[in-house]
mmCIF file of C-alpha atoms in Angstrom:
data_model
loop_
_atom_site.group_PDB
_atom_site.id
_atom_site.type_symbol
_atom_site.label_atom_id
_atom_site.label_comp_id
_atom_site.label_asym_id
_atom_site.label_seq_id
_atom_site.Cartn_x
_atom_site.Cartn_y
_atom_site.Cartn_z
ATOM 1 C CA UNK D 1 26.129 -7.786 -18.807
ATOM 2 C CA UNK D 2 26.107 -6.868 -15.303
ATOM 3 C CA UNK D 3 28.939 -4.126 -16.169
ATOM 4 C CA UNK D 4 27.160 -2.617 -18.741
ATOM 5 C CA UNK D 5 24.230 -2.229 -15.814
ATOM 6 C CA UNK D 6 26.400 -1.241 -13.527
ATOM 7 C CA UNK D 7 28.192 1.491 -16.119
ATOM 8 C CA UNK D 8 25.064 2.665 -17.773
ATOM 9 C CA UNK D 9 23.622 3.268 -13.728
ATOM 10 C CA UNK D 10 26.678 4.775 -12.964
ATOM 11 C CA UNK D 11 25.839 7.540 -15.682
ATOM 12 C CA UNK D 12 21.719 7.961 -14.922
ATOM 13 C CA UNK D 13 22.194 7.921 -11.112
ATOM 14 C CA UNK D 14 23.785 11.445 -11.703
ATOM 15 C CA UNK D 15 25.497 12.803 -14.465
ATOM 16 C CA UNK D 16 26.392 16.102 -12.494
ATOM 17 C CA UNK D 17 27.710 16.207 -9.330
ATOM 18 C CA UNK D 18 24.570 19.050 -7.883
ATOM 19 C CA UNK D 19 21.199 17.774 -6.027
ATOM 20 C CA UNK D 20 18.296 20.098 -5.312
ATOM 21 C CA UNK D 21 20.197 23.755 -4.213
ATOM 22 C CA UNK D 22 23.051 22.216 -1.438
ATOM 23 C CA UNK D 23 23.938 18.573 -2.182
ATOM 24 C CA UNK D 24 27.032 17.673 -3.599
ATOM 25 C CA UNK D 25 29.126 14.600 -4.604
ATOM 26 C CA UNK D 26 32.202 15.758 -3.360
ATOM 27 C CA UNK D 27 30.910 17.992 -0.339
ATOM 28 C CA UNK D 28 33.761 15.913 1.703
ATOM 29 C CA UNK D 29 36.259 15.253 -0.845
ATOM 30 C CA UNK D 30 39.278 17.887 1.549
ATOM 31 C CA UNK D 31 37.228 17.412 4.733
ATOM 32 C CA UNK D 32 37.088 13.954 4.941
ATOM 33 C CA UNK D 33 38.747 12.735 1.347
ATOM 34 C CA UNK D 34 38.806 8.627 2.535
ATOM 35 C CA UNK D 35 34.777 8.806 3.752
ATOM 36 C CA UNK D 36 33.853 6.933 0.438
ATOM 37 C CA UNK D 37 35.865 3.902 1.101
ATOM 38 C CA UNK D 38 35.160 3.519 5.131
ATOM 39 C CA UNK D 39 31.736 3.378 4.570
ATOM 40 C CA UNK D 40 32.000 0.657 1.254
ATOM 41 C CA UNK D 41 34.246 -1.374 4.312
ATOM 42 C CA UNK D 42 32.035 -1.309 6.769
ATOM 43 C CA UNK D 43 28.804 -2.421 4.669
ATOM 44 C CA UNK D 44 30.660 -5.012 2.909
ATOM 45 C CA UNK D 45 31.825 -6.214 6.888
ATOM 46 C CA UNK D 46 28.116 -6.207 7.932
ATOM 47 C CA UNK D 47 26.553 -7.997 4.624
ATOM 48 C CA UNK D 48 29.625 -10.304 4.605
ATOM 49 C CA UNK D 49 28.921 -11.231 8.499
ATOM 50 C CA UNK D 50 24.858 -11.233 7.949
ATOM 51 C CA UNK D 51 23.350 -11.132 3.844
ATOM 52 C CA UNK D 52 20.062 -10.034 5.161
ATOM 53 C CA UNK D 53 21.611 -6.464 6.322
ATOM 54 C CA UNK D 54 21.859 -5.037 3.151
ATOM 55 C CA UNK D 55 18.177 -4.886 3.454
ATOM 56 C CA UNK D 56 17.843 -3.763 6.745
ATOM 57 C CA UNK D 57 20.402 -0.460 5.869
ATOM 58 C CA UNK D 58 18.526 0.191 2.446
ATOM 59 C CA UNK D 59 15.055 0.002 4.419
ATOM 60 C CA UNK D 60 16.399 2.522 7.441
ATOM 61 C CA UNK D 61 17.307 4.974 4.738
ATOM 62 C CA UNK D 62 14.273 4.834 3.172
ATOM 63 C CA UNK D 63 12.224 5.325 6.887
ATOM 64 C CA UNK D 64 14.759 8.132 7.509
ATOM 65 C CA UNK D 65 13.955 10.290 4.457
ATOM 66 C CA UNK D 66 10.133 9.622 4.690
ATOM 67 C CA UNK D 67 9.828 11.229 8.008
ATOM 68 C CA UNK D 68 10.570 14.924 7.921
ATOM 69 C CA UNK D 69 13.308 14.631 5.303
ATOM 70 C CA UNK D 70 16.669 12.753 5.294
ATOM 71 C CA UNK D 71 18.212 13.783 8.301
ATOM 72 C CA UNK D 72 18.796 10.138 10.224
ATOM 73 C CA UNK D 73 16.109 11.001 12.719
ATOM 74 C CA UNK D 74 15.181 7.431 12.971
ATOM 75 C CA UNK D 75 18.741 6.737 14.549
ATOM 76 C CA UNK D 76 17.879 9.282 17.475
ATOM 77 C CA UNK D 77 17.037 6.595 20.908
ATOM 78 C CA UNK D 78 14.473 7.997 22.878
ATOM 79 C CA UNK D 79 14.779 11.301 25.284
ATOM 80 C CA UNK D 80 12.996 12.845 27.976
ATOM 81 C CA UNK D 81 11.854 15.491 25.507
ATOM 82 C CA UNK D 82 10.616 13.306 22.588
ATOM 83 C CA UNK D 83 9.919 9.725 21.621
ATOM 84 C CA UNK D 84 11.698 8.995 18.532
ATOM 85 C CA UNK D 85 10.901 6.627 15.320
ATOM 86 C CA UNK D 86 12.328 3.270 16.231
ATOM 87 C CA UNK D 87 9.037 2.720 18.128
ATOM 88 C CA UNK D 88 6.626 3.478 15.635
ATOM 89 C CA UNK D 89 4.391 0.824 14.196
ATOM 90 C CA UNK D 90 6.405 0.336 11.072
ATOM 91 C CA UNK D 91 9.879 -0.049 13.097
ATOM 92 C CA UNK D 92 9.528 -1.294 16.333
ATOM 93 C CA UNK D 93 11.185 -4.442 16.882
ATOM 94 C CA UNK D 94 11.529 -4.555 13.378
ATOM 95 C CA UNK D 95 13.848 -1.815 11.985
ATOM 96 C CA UNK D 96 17.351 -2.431 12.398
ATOM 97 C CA UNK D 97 21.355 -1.668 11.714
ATOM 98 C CA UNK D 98 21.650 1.229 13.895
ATOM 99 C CA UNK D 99 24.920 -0.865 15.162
ATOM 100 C CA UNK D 100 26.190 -1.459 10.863
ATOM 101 C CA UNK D 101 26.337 2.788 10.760
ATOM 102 C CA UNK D 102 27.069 3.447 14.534
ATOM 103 C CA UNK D 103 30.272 1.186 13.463
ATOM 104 C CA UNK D 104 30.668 2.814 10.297
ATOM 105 C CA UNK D 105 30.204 6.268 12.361
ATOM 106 C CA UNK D 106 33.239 5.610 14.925
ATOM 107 C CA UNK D 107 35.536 4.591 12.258
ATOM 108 C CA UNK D 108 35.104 7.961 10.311
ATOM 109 C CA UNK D 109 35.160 9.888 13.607
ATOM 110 C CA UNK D 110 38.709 8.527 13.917
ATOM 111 C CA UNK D 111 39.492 9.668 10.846
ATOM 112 C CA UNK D 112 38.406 12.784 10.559
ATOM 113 C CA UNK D 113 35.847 14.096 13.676
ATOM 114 C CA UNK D 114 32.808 16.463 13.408
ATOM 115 C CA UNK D 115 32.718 16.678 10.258
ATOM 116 C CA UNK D 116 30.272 14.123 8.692
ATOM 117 C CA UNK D 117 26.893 13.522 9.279
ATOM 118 C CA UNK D 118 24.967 10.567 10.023
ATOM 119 C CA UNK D 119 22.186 11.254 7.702
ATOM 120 C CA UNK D 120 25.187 11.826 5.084
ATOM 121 C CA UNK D 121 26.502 8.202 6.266
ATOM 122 C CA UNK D 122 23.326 6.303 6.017
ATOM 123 C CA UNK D 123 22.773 7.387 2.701
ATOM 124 C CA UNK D 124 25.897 6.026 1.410
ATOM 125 C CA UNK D 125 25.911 3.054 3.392
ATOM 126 C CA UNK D 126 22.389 2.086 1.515
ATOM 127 C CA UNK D 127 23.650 2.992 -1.759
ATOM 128 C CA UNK D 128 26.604 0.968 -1.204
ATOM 129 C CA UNK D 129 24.248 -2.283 0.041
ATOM 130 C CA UNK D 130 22.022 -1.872 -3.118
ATOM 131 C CA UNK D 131 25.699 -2.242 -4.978
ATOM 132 C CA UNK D 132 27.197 -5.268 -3.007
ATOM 133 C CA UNK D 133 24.000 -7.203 -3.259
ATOM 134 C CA UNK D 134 24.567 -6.798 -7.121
ATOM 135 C CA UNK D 135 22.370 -3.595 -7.655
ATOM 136 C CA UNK D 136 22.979 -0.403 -9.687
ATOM 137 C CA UNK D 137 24.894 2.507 -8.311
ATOM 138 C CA UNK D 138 24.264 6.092 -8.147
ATOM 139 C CA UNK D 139 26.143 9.304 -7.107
ATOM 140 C CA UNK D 140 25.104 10.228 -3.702
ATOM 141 C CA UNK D 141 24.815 13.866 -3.395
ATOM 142 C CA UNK D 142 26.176 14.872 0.293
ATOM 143 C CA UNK D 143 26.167 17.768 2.539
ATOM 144 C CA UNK D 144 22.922 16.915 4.568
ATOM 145 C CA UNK D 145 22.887 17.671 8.250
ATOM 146 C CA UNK D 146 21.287 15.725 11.349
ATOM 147 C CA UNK D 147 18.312 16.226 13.046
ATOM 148 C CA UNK D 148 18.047 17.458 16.723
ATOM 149 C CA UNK D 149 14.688 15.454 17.309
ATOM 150 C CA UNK D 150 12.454 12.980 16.427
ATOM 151 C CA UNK D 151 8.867 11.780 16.244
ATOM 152 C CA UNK D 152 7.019 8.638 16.599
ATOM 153 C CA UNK D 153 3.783 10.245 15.703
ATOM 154 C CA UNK D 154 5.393 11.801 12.223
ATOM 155 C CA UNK D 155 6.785 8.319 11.777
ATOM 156 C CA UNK D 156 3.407 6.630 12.058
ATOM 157 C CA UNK D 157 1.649 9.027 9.509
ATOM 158 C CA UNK D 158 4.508 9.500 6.848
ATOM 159 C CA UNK D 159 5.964 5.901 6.483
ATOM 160 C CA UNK D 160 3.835 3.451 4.180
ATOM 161 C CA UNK D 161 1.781 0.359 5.514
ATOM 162 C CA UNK D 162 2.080 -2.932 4.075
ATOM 163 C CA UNK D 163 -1.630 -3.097 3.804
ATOM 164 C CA UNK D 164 -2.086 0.487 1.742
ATOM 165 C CA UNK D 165 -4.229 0.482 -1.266
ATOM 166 C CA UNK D 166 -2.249 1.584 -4.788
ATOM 167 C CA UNK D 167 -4.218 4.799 -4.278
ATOM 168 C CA UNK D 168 -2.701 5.426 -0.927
ATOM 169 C CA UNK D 169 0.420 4.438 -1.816
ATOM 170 C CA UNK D 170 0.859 6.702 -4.870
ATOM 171 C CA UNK D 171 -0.597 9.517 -2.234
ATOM 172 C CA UNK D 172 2.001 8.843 0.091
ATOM 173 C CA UNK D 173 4.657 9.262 -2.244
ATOM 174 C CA UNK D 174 2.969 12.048 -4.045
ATOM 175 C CA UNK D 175 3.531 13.753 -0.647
ATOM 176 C CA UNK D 176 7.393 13.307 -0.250
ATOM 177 C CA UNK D 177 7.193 14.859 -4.221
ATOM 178 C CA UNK D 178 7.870 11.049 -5.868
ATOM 179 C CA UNK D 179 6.178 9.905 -8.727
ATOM 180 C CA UNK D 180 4.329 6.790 -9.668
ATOM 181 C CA UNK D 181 7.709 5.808 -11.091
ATOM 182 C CA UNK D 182 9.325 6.292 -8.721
ATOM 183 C CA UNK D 183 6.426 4.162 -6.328
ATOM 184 C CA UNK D 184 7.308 1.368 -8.380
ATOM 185 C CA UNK D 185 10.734 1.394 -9.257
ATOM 186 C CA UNK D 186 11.555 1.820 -5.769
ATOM 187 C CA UNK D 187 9.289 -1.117 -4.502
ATOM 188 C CA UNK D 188 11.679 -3.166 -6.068
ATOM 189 C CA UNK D 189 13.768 -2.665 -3.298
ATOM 190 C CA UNK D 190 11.793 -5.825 -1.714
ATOM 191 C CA UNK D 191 13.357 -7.862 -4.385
ATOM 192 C CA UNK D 192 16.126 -8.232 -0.866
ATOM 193 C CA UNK D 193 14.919 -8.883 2.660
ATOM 194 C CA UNK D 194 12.371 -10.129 4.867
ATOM 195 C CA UNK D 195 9.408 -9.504 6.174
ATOM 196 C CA UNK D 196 7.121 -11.042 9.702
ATOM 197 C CA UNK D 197 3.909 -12.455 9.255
ATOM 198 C CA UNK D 198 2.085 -10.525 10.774
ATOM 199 C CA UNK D 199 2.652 -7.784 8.192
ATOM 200 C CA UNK D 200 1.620 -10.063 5.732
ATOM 201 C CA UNK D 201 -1.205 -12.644 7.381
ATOM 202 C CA UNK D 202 -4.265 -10.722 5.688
ATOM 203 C CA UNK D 203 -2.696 -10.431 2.106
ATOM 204 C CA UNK D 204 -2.765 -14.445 2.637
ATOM 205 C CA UNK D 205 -5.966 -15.048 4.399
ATOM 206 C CA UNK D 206 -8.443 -12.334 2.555
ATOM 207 C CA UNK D 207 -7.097 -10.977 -1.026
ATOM 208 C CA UNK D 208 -7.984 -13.321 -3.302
ATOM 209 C CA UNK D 209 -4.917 -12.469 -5.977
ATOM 210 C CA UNK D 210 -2.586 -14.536 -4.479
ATOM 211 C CA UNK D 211 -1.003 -17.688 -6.255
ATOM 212 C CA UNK D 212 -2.999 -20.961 -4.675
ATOM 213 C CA UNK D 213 0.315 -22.956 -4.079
ATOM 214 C CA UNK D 214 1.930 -20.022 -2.904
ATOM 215 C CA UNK D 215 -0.810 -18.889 -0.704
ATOM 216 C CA UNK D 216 -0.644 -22.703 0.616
ATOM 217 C CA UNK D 217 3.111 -22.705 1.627
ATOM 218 C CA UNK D 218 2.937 -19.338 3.787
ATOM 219 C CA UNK D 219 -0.239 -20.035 5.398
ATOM 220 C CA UNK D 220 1.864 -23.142 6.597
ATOM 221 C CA UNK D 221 3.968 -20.989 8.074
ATOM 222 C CA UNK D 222 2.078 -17.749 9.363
ATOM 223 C CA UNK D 223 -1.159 -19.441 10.843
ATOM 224 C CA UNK D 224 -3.969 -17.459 11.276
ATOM 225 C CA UNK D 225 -2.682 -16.305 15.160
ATOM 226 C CA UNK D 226 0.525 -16.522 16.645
ATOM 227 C CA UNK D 227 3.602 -16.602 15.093
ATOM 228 C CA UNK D 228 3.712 -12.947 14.699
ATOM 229 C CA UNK D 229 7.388 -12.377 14.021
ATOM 230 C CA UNK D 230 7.888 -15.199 11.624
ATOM 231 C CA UNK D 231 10.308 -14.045 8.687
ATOM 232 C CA UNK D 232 9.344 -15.373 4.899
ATOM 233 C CA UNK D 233 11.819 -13.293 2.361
ATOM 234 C CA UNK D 234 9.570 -10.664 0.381
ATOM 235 C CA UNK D 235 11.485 -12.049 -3.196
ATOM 236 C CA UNK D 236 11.093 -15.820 -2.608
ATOM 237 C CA UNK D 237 13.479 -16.532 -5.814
ATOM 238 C CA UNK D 238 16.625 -14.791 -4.644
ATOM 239 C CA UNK D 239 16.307 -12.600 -1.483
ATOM 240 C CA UNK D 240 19.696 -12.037 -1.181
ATOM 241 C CA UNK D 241 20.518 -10.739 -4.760
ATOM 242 C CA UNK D 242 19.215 -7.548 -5.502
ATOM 243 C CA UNK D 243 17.515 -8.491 -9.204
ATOM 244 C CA UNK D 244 14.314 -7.866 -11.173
ATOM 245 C CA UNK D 245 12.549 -10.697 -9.778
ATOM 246 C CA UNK D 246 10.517 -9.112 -7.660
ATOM 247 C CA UNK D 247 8.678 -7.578 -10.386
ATOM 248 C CA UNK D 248 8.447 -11.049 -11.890
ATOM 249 C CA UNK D 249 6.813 -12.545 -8.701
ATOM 250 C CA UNK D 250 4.182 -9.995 -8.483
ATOM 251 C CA UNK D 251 2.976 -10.927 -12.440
ATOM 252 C CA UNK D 252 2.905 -14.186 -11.017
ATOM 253 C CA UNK D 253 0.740 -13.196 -8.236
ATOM 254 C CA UNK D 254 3.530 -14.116 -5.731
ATOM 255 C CA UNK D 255 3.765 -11.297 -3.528
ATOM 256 C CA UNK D 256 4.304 -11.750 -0.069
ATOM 257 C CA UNK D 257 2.858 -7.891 1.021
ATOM 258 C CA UNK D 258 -0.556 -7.088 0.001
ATOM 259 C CA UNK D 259 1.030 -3.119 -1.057
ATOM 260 C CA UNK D 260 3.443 -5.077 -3.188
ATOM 261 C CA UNK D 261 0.695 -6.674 -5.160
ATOM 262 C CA UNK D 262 -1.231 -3.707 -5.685
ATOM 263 C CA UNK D 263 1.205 -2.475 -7.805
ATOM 264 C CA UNK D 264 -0.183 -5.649 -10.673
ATOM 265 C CA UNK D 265 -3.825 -5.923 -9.979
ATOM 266 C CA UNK D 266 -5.163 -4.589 -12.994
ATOM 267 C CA UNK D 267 -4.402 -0.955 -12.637
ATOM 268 C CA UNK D 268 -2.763 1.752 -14.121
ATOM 269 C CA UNK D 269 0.564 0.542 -12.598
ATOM 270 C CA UNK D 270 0.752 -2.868 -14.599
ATOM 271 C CA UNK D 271 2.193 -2.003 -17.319
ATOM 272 C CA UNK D 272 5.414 -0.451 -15.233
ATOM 273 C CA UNK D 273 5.333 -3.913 -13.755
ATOM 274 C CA UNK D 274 5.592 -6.216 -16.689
ATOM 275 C CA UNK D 275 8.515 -3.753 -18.414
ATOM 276 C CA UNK D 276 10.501 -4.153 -15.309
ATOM 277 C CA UNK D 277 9.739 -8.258 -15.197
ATOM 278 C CA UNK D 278 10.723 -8.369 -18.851
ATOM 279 C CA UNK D 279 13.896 -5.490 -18.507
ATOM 280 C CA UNK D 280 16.473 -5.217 -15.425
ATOM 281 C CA UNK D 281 18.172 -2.638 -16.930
ATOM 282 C CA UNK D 282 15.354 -0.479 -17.015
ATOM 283 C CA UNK D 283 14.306 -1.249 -13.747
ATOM 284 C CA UNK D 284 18.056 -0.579 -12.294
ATOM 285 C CA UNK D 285 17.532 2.740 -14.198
ATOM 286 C CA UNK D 286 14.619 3.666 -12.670
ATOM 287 C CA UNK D 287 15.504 2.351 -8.890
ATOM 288 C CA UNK D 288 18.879 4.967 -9.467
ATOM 289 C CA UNK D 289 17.261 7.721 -10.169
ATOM 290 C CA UNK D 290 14.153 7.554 -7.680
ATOM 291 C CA UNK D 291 16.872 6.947 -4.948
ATOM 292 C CA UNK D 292 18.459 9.806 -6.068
ATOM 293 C CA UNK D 293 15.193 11.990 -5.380
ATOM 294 C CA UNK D 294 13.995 9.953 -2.595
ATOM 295 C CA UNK D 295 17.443 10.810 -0.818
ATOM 296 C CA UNK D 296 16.884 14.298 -1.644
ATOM 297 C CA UNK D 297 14.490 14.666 0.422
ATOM 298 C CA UNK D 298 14.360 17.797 2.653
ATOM 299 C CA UNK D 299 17.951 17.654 3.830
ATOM 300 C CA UNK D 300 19.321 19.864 6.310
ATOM 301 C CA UNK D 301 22.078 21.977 5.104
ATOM 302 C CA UNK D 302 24.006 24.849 5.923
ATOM 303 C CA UNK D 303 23.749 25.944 9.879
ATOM 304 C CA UNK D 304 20.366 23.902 10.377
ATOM 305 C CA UNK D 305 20.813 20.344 12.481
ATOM 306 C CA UNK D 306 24.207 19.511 13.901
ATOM 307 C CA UNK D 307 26.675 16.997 13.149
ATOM 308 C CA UNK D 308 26.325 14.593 15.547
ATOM 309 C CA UNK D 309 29.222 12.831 17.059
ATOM 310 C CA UNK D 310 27.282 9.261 18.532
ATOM 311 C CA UNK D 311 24.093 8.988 15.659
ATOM 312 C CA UNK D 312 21.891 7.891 18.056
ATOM 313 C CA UNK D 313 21.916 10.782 20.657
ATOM 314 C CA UNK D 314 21.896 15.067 20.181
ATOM 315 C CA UNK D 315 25.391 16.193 20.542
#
């Protein structure tokens, strides 16, 4: 079954090798004709060493594209002319495998220099978790370019709060051109990883849609102060298998993020909720093609942004 998934994903995520006006599936393919393979190495190095990282390179990607466009300005450290993303409120201390695609980085530099991006890298290198955790595939179109800055304050006002409404989460999606779909489908992607408590204390404490026993066993271990940075996995079933469980969790009012559980609370949104509980394959549909747009997201191509050589400074 999960080759049918993966084959029928395989075929939605792209069926031609164009995205938007620039992107291409085999933008590299004389530049740099063994990219595809260093990158499915090094992810498969980092999950292998540390599960949870598939996560953590799926959820960069995703806070790349929603500020200003895919163009991995969220790798970009701090300068004397800007402060960048990885302090904003939804990454600080929180947002991490900037070493997984610096890694991944240096190892296609050696084989073939200045000519990939990282934006280009981190897109793959998500992709390629989803896949290794046992989620579909897509075709990545590449050819995007990195930025030459970065902004906390963009960060803070583009990337989604775990405490949004559904209203201002289908806004904020609306606004990077996604669909309520898409919203959805790519929620899912907290069917892997963690998340600290204090992201997730009020959901527990004040919404009154949360499963009692459930409710019981995190307020055990996110108390009402301290404990800030506590992890609890946002898919308690299997947070290391990328599955449809999620979706299943949230019809059982077991959602650790009150955003995740606005997506079943009696709205509009419910009914996307219960055919994804009930359907994987239609769920791993979905997820492939909203990644597709969501990496499609205002990429830099041609002569705009550089290639940089070390992701995390301007060449």
């Amino acid at each position: 079954m999960a080759s049918f998934y993966f084959l029928l994903l395989v075929l939605v995520g792209g069926t031609t090798t164009a995205y938007g006006a620039e992107l291409c599936t085999d933008f590299y393919s004389c530049s740099c004709p063994k990219l595809l393979p260093i990158v499915k190495k090094g992810v498969a190095k980092a999950i292998q060493k540390e599960p949870r990282m598939g996560a953590s390179i799926l959820r960069l990607h995703f806070h790349d594209c929603f500020v200003n466009g895919c163009d991995a300005s969220i790798l970009l450290d701090d300068t004397r002319n800007f402060i960048g993303e990885q302090t904003a409120a939804a990454n600080n201390q929180s947002a991490r495998g900037f070493n997984v695609i610096n890694n991944i980085k240096a190892s296609v530099e050696k084989e073939c220099p200045k000519v990939v991006s990282c934006a280009d890298i981190l897109a793959l290198a998500a992709r390629d978790s989803v896949v290794y955790l046992g989620g579909p595939s897509w075709e990545v179109g590449l050819g995007r370019r990195d930025s030459t800055t970065a902004s906390r304050i963009d960060a803070n006002n583009s990337i989604p709060a775990p405490f949004l409404s559904l209203t201002a989460l289908t806004n904020n999606f609306a606004n990077q051109g996604l669909s309520v779909t898409d919203l959805v489908a790519l929620s899912g992607a907290h069917t892997i990883g963690l998340a600290q408590c204090k992201n997730f204390r009020a959901h527990i404490y004040n919404d009154s849609n949360v499963d009692p026993s459930y409710r019981k066993f995190l307020q055990s271990k996110c108390p009402r102060s301290g404990n800030d940075n506590t992890l609890e996995p946002l898919d308690h079933q299997t947070p290391i298998h990328f599955d449809n469980l999620y979706f299943q969790n949230l019809v059982s009012k077991k959602a650790l993020l009150h955003s995740d559980q606005e997506l079943f609370n009696g709205s509009s949104t419910d009914k996307l909720v219960r055919k994804y509980a009930a359907n994987t394959a239609a769920f791993f549909e979905d997820f492939a093609k909203g990644m597709v747009k969501m990496s499609n997201i205002k990429p830099l191509t041609g002569s705009k942004g550089q290639i940089r050589i070390n992701c995390g400074k301007v060449n």
